[in-house]
Amino acid sequence: MRQFARASPADAVRADSMREPGSGTVDRLATIVLDRLGTVRYCHDEAADLFGSPALSLIGKHIKALIPDLPFNARTPGYNVAYAAFWAPDGPRQRYCGVDSLGRSFDLQIALESLELEKKQQIVLNLRRAL
């Protein structure tokens, strides 16, 4: 089972002040879990590092605020889930452009997966900086 770190808001602010936006490394697990609408529900610390924000500050944001070109729309939850479900789980990662907390763009590689979590359909994004 994947572990998602939880920190107090004070710890998150302290960590954020020492973090360089986009400093996540390519070889570490960076996972974000979305609901059907594309809203961030869980965020691994390594994923937060990629975007230069504490994980708690990303919870509740729509994924398009972080990855504008990802074809998810809050008005089409069925399409969002289908897009993730039909993504080849062992296929190549797709390239997208992420936007960090300072508004700077950076290249990402993304793999998607649709799964049931907490009795609801969820979308898992596994991220890494593009080489």
Coordinates of C-alpha atoms in Angstrom, one line a residue:
M1 CA 0.0 0.0 0.0
R2 CA 1.3 3.4 -0.9
Q3 CA 2.0 5.8 2.0
F4 CA 1.0 9.4 1.8
A5 CA 2.7 11.6 4.3
R6 CA 0.7 13.9 6.5
A7 CA 2.3 16.9 8.1
S8 CA 1.0 19.7 10.4
P9 CA 0.5 23.0 8.7
A10 CA 3.4 24.4 10.6
D11 CA 5.7 21.6 9.4
A12 CA 4.5 22.1 5.8
V13 CA 5.2 25.8 5.9
R14 CA 8.7 25.2 7.4
A15 CA 9.4 22.6 4.7
D16 CA 8.1 24.9 2.0
S17 CA 10.4 27.7 3.0
M18 CA 13.4 25.3 2.5
R19 CA 12.2 23.8 -0.8
E20 CA 13.2 25.0 -4.3
P21 CA 10.2 24.8 -6.7
G22 CA 10.6 22.0 -9.2
S23 CA 13.3 20.3 -7.2
G24 CA 11.8 16.9 -7.1
T25 CA 14.1 14.2 -8.4
V26 CA 13.4 11.9 -11.4
D27 CA 14.0 8.7 -9.5
R28 CA 11.7 9.1 -6.5
L29 CA 8.0 8.2 -6.3
A30 CA 5.8 11.2 -7.0
T31 CA 2.1 10.3 -6.8
I32 CA -1.0 12.4 -6.8
V33 CA -4.5 10.9 -6.4
L34 CA -7.5 12.7 -7.9
D35 CA -11.2 12.2 -7.6
R36 CA -13.4 11.8 -10.6
L37 CA -13.6 15.6 -11.1
G38 CA -9.9 16.0 -11.3
T39 CA -9.5 17.5 -7.8
V40 CA -6.4 16.5 -5.8
R41 CA -7.4 14.3 -2.8
Y42 CA -4.0 12.9 -1.8
C43 CA -0.5 14.1 -2.6
H44 CA 2.8 12.4 -1.9
D45 CA 5.5 14.7 -0.6
E46 CA 7.7 14.0 -3.6
A47 CA 4.9 15.1 -5.9
A48 CA 4.6 18.3 -3.8
D49 CA 8.3 18.8 -4.2
L50 CA 8.0 18.8 -8.0
F51 CA 5.5 21.7 -7.8
G52 CA 7.4 23.5 -5.0
S53 CA 4.5 23.5 -2.6
P54 CA 3.7 21.6 0.6
A55 CA 1.4 18.6 0.0
L56 CA -1.3 20.1 2.1
S57 CA -1.5 23.2 -0.1
L58 CA -2.2 21.0 -3.2
I59 CA -5.1 19.2 -1.6
G60 CA -8.4 20.5 -3.1
K61 CA -6.8 22.1 -6.2
H62 CA -7.9 21.0 -9.6
I63 CA -5.2 19.1 -11.5
K64 CA -5.3 21.7 -14.3
A65 CA -3.8 24.2 -11.9
L66 CA -0.7 22.0 -11.8
I67 CA -0.7 20.4 -15.2
P68 CA -2.8 22.7 -17.5
D69 CA -2.6 20.4 -20.6
L70 CA -3.9 17.3 -18.9
P71 CA -7.3 16.7 -20.6
F72 CA -9.4 16.6 -17.4
N73 CA -12.5 18.7 -16.8
A74 CA -14.6 19.0 -13.7
R75 CA -17.8 18.8 -15.8
T76 CA -16.9 15.5 -17.4
P77 CA -16.0 13.1 -14.5
G78 CA -16.9 10.0 -16.6
Y79 CA -14.4 11.1 -19.3
N80 CA -11.7 11.7 -16.7
V81 CA -12.0 8.2 -15.3
A82 CA -12.3 6.6 -18.8
Y83 CA -9.2 8.5 -19.9
A84 CA -7.2 7.1 -17.0
A85 CA -8.8 3.6 -17.3
F86 CA -7.8 3.2 -20.9
W87 CA -4.3 4.5 -20.4
A88 CA -2.0 1.5 -20.9
P89 CA -0.7 0.8 -17.4
D90 CA 2.5 -0.7 -18.7
G91 CA 2.8 1.7 -21.6
P92 CA 5.1 4.7 -22.0
R93 CA 4.7 7.7 -19.8
Q94 CA 3.3 10.7 -21.6
R95 CA 5.0 14.1 -21.5
Y96 CA 3.1 17.1 -20.1
C97 CA 4.1 20.5 -18.9
G98 CA 3.8 21.2 -15.1
V99 CA 3.6 24.6 -13.5
D100 CA 5.3 25.1 -10.2
S101 CA 4.3 27.4 -7.3
L102 CA 6.2 30.3 -8.9
G103 CA 4.4 29.9 -12.2
R104 CA 7.4 28.4 -14.0
S105 CA 6.9 25.6 -16.5
F106 CA 8.8 22.3 -16.4
D107 CA 8.5 19.0 -18.3
L108 CA 6.9 16.0 -16.7
Q109 CA 6.4 12.4 -17.5
I110 CA 3.1 11.0 -16.3
A111 CA 1.6 7.5 -16.0
L112 CA -2.1 7.3 -15.1
E113 CA -4.2 4.6 -13.5
S114 CA -7.9 4.4 -12.5
L115 CA -8.7 2.4 -9.4
E116 CA -11.3 2.2 -6.6
L117 CA -10.2 3.7 -3.4
E118 CA -12.3 4.4 -0.4
K119 CA -15.3 2.9 -2.3
K120 CA -14.9 5.6 -5.0
Q121 CA -13.4 5.7 -8.4
Q122 CA -10.0 7.5 -8.1
I123 CA -7.3 8.5 -10.6
V124 CA -3.7 7.9 -9.7
L125 CA -1.0 10.0 -11.4
N126 CA 2.6 8.8 -11.1
L127 CA 4.9 11.7 -12.0
R128 CA 8.5 12.4 -12.6
R129 CA 10.5 15.2 -14.2
A130 CA 11.1 14.5 -17.8
L131 CA 14.7 13.7 -18.8

